[in-house]
Short mmCIF file of C-alpha atoms and ligand atoms in Angstrom, two decimals:
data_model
loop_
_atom_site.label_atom_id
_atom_site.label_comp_id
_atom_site.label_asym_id
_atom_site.label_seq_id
_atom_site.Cartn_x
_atom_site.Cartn_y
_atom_site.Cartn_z
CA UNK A 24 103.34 70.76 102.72
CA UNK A 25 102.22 73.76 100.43
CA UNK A 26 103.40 74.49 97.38
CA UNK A 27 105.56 77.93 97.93
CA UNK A 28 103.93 81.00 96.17
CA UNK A 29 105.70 83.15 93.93
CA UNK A 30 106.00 86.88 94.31
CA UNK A 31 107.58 89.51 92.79
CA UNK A 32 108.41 91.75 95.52
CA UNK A 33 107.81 91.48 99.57
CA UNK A 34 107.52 94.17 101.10
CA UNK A 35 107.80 93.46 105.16
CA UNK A 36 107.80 95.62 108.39
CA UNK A 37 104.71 98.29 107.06
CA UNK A 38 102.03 99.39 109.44
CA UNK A 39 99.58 99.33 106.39
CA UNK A 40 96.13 100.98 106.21
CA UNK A 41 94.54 98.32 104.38
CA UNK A 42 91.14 100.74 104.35
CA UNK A 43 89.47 97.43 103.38
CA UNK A 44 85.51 98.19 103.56
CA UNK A 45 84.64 96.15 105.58
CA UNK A 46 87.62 95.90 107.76
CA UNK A 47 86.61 95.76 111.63
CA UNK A 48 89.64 97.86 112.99
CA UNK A 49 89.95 101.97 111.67
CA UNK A 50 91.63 102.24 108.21
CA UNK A 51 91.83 98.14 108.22
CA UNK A 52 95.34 98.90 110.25
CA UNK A 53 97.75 96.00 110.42
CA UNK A 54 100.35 97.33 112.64
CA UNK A 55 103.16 95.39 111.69
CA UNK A 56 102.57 93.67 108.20
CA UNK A 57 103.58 92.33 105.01
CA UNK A 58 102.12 92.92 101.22
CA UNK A 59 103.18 91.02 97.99
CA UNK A 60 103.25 91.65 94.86
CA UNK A 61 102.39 88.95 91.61
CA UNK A 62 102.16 90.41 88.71
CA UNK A 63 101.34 93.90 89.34
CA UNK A 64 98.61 93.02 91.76
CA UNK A 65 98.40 92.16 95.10
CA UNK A 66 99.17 88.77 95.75
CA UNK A 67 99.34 88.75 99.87
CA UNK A 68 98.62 90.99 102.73
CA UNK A 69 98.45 89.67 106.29
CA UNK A 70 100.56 90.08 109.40
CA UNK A 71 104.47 89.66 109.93
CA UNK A 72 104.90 85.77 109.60
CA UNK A 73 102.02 85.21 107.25
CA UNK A 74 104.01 84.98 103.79
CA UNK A 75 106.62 81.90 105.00
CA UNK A 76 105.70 80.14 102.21
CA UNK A 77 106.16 83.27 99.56
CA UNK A 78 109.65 82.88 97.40
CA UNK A 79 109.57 86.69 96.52
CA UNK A 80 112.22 87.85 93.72
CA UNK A 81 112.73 90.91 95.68
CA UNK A 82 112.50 91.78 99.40
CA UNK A 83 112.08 95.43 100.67
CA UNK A 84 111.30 96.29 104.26
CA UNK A 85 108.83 99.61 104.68
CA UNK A 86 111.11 100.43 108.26
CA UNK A 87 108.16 100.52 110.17
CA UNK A 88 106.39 103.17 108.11
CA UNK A 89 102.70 103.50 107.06
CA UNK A 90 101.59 101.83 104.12
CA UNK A 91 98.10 102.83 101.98
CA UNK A 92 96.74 102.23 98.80
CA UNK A 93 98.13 104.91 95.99
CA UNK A 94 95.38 107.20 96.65
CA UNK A 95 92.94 108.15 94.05
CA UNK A 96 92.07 112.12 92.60
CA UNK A 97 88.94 110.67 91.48
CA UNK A 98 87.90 114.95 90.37
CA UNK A 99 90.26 116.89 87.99
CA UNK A 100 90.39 119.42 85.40
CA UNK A 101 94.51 119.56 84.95
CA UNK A 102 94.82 119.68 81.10
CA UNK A 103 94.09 123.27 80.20
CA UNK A 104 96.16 126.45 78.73
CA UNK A 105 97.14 129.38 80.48
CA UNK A 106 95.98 130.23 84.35
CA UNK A 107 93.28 132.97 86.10
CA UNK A 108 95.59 134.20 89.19
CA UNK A 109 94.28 137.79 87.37
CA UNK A 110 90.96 136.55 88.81
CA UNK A 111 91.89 135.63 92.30
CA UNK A 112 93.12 138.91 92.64
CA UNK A 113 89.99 140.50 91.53
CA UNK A 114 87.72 138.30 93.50
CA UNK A 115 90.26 138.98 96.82
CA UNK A 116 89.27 143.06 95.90
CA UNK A 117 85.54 141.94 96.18
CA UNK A 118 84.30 140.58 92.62
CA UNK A 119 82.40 136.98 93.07
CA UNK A 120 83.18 133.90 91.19
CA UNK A 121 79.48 134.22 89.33
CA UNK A 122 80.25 137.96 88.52
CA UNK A 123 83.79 136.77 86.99
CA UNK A 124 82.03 134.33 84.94
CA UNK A 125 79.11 136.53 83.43
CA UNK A 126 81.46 139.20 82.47
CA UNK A 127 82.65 137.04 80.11
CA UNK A 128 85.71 135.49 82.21
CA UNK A 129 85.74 132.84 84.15
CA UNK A 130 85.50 129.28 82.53
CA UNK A 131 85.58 130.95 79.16
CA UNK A 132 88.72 132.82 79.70
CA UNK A 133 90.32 129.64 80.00
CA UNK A 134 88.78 128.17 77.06
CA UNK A 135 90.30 131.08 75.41
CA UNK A 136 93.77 129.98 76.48
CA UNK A 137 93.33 126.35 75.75
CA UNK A 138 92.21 126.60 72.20
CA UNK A 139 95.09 128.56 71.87
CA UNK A 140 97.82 126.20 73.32
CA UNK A 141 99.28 124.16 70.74
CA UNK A 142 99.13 119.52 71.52
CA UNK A 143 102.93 119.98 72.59
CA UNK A 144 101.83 122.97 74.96
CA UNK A 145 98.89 121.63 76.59
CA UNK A 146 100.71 117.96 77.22
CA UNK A 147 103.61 119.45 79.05
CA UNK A 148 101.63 121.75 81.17
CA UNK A 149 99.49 118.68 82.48
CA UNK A 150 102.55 116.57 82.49
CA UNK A 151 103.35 119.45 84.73
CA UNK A 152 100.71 119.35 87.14
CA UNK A 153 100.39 115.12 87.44
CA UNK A 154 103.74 115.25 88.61
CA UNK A 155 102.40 117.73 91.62
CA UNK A 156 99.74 114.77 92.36
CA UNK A 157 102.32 111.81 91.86
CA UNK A 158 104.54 113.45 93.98
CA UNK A 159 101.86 113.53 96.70
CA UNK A 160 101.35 109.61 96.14
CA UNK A 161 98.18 109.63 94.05
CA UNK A 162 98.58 106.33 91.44
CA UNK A 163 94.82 107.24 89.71
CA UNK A 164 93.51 110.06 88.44
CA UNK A 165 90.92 111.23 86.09
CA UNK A 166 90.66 114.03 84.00
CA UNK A 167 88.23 116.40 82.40
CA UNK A 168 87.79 117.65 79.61
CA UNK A 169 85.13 121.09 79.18
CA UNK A 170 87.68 123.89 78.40
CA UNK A 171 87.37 123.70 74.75
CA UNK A 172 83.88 123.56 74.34
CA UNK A 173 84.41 122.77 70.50
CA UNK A 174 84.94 119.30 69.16
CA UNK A 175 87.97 119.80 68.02
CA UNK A 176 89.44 121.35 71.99
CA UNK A 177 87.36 118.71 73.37
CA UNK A 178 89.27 115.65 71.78
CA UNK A 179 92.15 117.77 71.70
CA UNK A 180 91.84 117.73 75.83
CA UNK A 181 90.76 114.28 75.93
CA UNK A 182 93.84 112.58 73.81
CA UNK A 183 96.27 114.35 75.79
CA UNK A 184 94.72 113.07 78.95
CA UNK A 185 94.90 109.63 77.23
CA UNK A 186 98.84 110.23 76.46
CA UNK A 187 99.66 110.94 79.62
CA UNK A 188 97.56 107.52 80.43
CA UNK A 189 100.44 105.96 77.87
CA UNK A 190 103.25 107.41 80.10
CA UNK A 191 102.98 104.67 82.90
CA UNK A 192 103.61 107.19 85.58
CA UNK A 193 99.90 107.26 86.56
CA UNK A 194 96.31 105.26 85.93
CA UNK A 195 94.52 107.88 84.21
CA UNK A 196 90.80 107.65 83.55
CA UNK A 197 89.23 110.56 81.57
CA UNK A 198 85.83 112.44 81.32
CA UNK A 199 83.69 114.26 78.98
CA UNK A 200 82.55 117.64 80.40
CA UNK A 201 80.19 119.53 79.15
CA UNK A 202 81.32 122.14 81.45
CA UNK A 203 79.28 125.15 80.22
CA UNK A 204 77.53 126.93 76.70
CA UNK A 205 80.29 128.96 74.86
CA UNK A 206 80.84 132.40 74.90
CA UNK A 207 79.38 132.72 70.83
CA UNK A 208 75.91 130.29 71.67
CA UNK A 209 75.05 132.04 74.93
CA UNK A 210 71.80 132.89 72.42
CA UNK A 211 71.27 129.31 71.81
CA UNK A 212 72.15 127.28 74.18
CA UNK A 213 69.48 124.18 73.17
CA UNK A 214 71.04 124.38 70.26
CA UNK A 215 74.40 124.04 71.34
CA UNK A 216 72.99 120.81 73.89
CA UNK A 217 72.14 119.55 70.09
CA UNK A 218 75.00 119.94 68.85
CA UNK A 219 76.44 118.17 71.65
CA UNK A 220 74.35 114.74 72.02
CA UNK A 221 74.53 114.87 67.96
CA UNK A 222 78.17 115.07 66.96
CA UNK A 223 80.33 115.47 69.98
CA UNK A 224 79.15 112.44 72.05
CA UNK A 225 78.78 110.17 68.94
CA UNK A 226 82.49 111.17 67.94
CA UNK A 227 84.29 110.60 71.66
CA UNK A 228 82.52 107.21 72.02
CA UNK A 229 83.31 106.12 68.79
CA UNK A 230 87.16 106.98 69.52
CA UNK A 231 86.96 105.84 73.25
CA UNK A 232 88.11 109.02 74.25
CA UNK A 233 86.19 109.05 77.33
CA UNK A 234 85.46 106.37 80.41
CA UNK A 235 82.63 108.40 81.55
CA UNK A 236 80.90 111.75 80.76
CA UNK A 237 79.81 114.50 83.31
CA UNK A 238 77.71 117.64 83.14
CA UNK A 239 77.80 121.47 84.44
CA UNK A 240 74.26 121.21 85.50
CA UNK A 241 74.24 125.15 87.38
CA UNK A 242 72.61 128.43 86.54
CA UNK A 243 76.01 129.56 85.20
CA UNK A 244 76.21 126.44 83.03
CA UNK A 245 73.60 123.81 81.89
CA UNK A 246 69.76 123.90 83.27
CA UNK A 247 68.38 120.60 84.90
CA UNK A 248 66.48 119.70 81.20
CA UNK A 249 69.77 120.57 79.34
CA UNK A 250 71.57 118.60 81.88
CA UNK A 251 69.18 115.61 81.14
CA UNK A 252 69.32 115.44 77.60
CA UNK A 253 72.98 115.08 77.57
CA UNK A 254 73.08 112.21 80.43
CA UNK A 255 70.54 110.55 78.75
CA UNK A 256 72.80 110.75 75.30
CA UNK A 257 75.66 109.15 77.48
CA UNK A 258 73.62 105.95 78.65
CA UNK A 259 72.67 105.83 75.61
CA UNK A 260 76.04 105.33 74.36
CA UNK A 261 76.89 102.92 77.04
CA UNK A 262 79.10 105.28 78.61
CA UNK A 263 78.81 105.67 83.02
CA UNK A 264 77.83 109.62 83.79
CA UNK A 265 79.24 111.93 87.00
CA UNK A 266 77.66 115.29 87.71
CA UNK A 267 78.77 118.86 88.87
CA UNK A 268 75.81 119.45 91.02
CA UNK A 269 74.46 121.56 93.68
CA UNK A 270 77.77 123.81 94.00
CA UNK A 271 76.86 127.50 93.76
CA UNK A 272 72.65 126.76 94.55
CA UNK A 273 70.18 123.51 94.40
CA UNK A 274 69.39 122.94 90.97
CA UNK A 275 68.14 119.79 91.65
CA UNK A 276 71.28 117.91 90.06
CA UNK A 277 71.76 115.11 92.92
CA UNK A 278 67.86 113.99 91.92
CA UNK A 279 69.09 113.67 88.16
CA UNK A 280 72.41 112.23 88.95
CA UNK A 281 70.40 109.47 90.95
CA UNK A 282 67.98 108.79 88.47
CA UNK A 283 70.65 107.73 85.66
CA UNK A 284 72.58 105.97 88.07
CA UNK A 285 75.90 108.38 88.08
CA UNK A 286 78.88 106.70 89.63
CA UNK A 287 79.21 110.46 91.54
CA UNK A 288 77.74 113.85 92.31
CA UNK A 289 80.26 116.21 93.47
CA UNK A 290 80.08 119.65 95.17
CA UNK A 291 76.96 118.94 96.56
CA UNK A 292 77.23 122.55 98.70
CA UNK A 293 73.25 123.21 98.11
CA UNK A 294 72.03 119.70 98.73
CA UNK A 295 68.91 119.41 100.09
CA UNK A 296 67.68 115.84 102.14
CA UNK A 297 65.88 115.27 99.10
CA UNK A 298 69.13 115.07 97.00
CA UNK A 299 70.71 113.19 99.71
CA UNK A 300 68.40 110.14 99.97
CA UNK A 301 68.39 110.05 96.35
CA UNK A 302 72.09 109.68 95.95
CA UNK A 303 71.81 106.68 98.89
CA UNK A 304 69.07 104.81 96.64
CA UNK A 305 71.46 105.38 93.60
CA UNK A 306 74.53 104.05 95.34
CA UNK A 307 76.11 107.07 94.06
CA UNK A 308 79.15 108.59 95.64
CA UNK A 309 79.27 112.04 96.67
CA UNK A 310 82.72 113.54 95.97
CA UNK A 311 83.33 116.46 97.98
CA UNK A 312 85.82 119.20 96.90
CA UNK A 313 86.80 121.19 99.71
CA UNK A 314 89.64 123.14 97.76
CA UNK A 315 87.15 124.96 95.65
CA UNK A 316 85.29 125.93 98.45
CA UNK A 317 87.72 127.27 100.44
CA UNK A 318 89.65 129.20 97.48
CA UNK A 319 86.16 130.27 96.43
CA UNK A 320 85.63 131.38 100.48
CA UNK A 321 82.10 129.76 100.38
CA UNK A 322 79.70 130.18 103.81
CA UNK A 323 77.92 127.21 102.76
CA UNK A 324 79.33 123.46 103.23
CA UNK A 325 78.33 120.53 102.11
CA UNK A 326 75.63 118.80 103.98
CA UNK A 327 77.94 116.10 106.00
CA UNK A 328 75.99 114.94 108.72
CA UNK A 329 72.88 114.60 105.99
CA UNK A 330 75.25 112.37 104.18
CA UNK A 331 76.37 110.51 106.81
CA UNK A 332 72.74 110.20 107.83
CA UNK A 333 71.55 108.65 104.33
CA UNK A 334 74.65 106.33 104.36
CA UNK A 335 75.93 108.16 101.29
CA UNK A 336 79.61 107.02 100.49
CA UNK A 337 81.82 110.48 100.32
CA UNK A 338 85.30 110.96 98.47
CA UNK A 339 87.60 113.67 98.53
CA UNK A 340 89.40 114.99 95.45
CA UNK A 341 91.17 118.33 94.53
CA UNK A 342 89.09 119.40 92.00
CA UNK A 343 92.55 120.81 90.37
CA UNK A 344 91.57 123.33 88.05
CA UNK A 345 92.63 127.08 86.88
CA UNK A 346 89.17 129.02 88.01
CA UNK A 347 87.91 127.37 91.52
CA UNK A 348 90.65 125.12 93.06
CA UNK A 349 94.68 125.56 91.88
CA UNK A 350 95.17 122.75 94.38
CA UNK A 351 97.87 120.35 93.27
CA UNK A 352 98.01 118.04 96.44
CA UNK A 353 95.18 115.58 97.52
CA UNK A 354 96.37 115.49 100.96
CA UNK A 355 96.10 118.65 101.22
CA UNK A 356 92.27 118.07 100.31
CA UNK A 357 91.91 115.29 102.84
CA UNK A 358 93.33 118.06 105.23
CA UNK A 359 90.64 120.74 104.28
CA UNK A 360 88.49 118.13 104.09
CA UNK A 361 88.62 117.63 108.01
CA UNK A 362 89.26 121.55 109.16
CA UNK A 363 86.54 122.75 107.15
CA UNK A 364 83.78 120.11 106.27
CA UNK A 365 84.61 118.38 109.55
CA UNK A 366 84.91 114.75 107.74
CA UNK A 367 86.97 112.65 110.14
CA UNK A 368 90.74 111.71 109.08
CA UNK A 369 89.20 108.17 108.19
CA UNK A 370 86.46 109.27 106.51
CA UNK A 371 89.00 112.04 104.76
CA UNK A 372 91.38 108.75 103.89
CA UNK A 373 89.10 106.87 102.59
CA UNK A 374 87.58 109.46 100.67
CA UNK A 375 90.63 109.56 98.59
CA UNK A 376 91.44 105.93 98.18
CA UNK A 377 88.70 103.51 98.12
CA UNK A 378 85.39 105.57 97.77
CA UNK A 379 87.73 107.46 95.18
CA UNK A 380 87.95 104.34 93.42
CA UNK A 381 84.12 103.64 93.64
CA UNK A 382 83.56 107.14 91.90
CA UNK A 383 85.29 106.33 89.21
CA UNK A 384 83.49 102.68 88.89
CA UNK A 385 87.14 100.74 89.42
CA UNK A 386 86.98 98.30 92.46
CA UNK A 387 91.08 96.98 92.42
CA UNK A 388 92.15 99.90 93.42
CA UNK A 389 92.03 102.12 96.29
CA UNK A 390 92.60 99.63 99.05
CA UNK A 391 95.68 97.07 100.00
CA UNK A 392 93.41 93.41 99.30
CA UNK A 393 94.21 90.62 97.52
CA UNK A 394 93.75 90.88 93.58
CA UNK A 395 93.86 94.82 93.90
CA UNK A 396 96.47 96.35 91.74
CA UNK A 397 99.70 96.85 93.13
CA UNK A 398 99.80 100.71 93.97
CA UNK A 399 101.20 101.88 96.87
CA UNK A 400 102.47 104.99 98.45
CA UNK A 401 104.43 104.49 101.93
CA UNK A 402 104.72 107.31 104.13
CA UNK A 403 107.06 109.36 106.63
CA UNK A 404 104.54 108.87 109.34
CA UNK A 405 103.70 106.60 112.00
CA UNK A 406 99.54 106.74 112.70
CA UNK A 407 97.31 107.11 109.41
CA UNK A 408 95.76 110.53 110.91
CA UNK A 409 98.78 112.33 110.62
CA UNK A 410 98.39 112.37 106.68
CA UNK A 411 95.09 114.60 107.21
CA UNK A 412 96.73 116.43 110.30
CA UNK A 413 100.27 117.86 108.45
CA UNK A 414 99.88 120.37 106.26
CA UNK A 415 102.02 121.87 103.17
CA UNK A 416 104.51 119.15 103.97
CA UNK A 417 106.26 116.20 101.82
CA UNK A 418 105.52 113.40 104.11
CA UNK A 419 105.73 110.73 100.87
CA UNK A 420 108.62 107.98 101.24
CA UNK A 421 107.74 105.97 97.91
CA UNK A 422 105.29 105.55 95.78
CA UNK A 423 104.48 102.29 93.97
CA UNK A 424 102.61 101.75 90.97
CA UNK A 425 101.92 98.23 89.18
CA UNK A 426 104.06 96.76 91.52
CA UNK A 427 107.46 99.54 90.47
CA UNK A 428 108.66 101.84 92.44
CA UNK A 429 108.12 105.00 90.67
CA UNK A 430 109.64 107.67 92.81
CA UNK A 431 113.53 107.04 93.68
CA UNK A 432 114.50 106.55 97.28
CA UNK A 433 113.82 104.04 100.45
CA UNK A 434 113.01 101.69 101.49
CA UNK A 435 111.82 99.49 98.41
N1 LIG B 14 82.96 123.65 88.92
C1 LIG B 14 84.15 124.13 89.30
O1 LIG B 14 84.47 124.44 90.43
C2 LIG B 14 85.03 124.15 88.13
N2 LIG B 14 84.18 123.62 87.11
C3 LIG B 14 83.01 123.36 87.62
O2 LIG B 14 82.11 122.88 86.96
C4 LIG B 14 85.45 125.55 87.82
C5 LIG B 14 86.02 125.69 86.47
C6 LIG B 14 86.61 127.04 86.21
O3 LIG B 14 86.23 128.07 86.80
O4 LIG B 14 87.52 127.07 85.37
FE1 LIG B 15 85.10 120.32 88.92
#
């Protein structure tokens, strides 16, 4: 006889979307299954009658309902001050997002607002927006900095990230962005790149402010050789680097984000087949972000079927930000994701939950397999499509992070 296996919770009767990789049925689907929980990580997943010799300390049973990894929002800019619906309406009477930002709006119009919100002021309005993504069942997300664009905003950005990290509500994982040259350097902007690989890199290494750093690399913002210099810094630091590349034309960002190994390029509206087999040699995961392209009303989409083609791993991610995408629900994304860049609900799904994960570097999270971390989010639906099909809707039952339920109701 075998030794019986602790657990802290059992959770029994879930039809759960495993979206295990290399799972031979779509999503990994276990129709009627059970998952435990040890320690905040998965300790057993497997089909009803599997966990017999599990003593859990607390039994819940999902009622039949779907069960998927928390999902990951694996793109984010959601600590900043103030807002830009001024903008949208200008853009709706005809202005275009590039016109916005050379007039002197844009990006730096929210820079403007963030140096101005006071620690207290910029915490509670992210606080703010999390809860939007908890709410929608995402247990991970990461956040950028780039809207202070001084060392003192940037930090500023990147510490309140980190305290809402220290909150337990959500797995946060933050990012450096050099998102574009301020307003007052526009005359220098080498200099500025300086001043950024000199003193601002050093300083949010030293103080682990950052798990990763990421680059603008656009006409708007930083030029391929600018874009290099500070990727090259972050290796150099020992820190992993993402890239904003090929959004509003092909700059040749996918190339560069390949050739220092970047856990993700993401936008990726311009990229050309060259990009695209780049990215596959790289392993590098294109994150698409299908909320700033439809807010933004742009013709072009990203290049799916050349993706799909090169075997190029795609996520899905809100992009939440003030400027390009006020999108506070990933399943909404996973939704625009299959109207309007035609990714399949699967592809969508797994887009924000395990190739999420693998654009942020984690591999325990993202997917419902043993040693995984314990985050959950169980669902008022019966077939995994229907959480890309409805639209604008709450369809989350309860959420479960670390192994605790963290929203209040059934069936846990
Ligand atoms: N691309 C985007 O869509 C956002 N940042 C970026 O690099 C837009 C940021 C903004 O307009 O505030
Ligand atoms: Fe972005």
């Amino acid at each position: 006889m075998t030794e019986p296996r602790r657990a802290d919770l059992l959770l029994t009767d879930a039809r759960i979307a495993t979206m295990a990789p290399d799972a031979a049925v779509p999503y990994g689907l276990l129709d009627d299954g059970v998952v435990a929980v040890t320690d905040g990580r998965i300790s057993h997943v497997g089909p009803r009658g599997s966990a017999a010799d599990i003593v859990p300390e607390r039994t819940g049973s999902a009622h039949g309902r779907l069960v998927t990894p928390g999902l990951v929002d694996c793109h984010t800019h959601l600590v900043f001050g103030g807002h830009r619906a001024d903008e949208f309406e200008q853009r709706l009477g005809g202005a275009t997002y590039e016109d916005t930002a050379r007039a002197g709006g844009g990006i730096a119009a929210t820079v403007a607002a963030t140096r101005a919100a006071s620690d207290d002021e910029l915490l509670a309005s992210a606080r703010r927006r999390l809860g939007w993504l908890a709410a929608g069942g995402v247990t991970t997300v990461e956040v950028k900095s780039g809207y202070g664009l001084d060392l003192d905003t940037e930090l500023r950005m990147l510490r309140t990230a980190r305290r809402l990290g220290a909150e337990d509500t959500m797995r946060v994982t933050t990012t450096f962005l050099a998102h574009t040259v301020p307003a007052d350097r526009r005359d220098d902007p080498d200099g500025y790149v300086d001043e950024v690989c000199r003193d601002v890199l050093p300083t949010v290494a030293a103080e682990r402010l950052a798990d990763a750093v990421d680059v603008f690399c656009e006409r708007i913002a930083f030029s391929p050789a600018q874009t290099e210099r500070i990727l090259a810094t972050a290796v150099d630091l020992g820190l992993p680097v993402k890239l904003h590349a090929e959004q509003l034309s092909d700059s040749g960002g996918a190339v560069l984000a390949a050739r220092y190994g970047a856990l993700s390029a993401d936008h990726l509206e311009h990229l050309s087949p060259a990009g695209a087999a780049a990215l596959a040699g790289a392993g590098t995961v294109a994150v698409l972000l299908p909320g700033a392209s439809a807010f933004l009303g742009e013709a072009r989409l990203p290049p799916v079927g050349l993706l799909r083609e090169h075997g190029v791993p795609m996520a899905v991610s809100t992009d939440l930000n003030p400027g390009t995408s006020p999108l506070g629900s990933l399943l909404q994304a996973v939704n625009l994701a299959c109207t309007r860049f035609r990714l399949t609900p699967e592809e969508a799904l797994r887009g924000a939950t395990w190739n999420a994960a693998r654009a942020l570097g984690h591999d325990d999270r993202g997917v419902v397999a043993v040693g995984a971390l314990a985050d959950l989010a169980i669902w008022e639906v019966e077939r995994p499509a229907e959480l890309a099909y409805w639209h604008g809707v709450d369809l989350l039952a309860a959420r479960i992070l670390g192994g605790q339920l963290t929203l209040p109701g059934e069936p846990v």
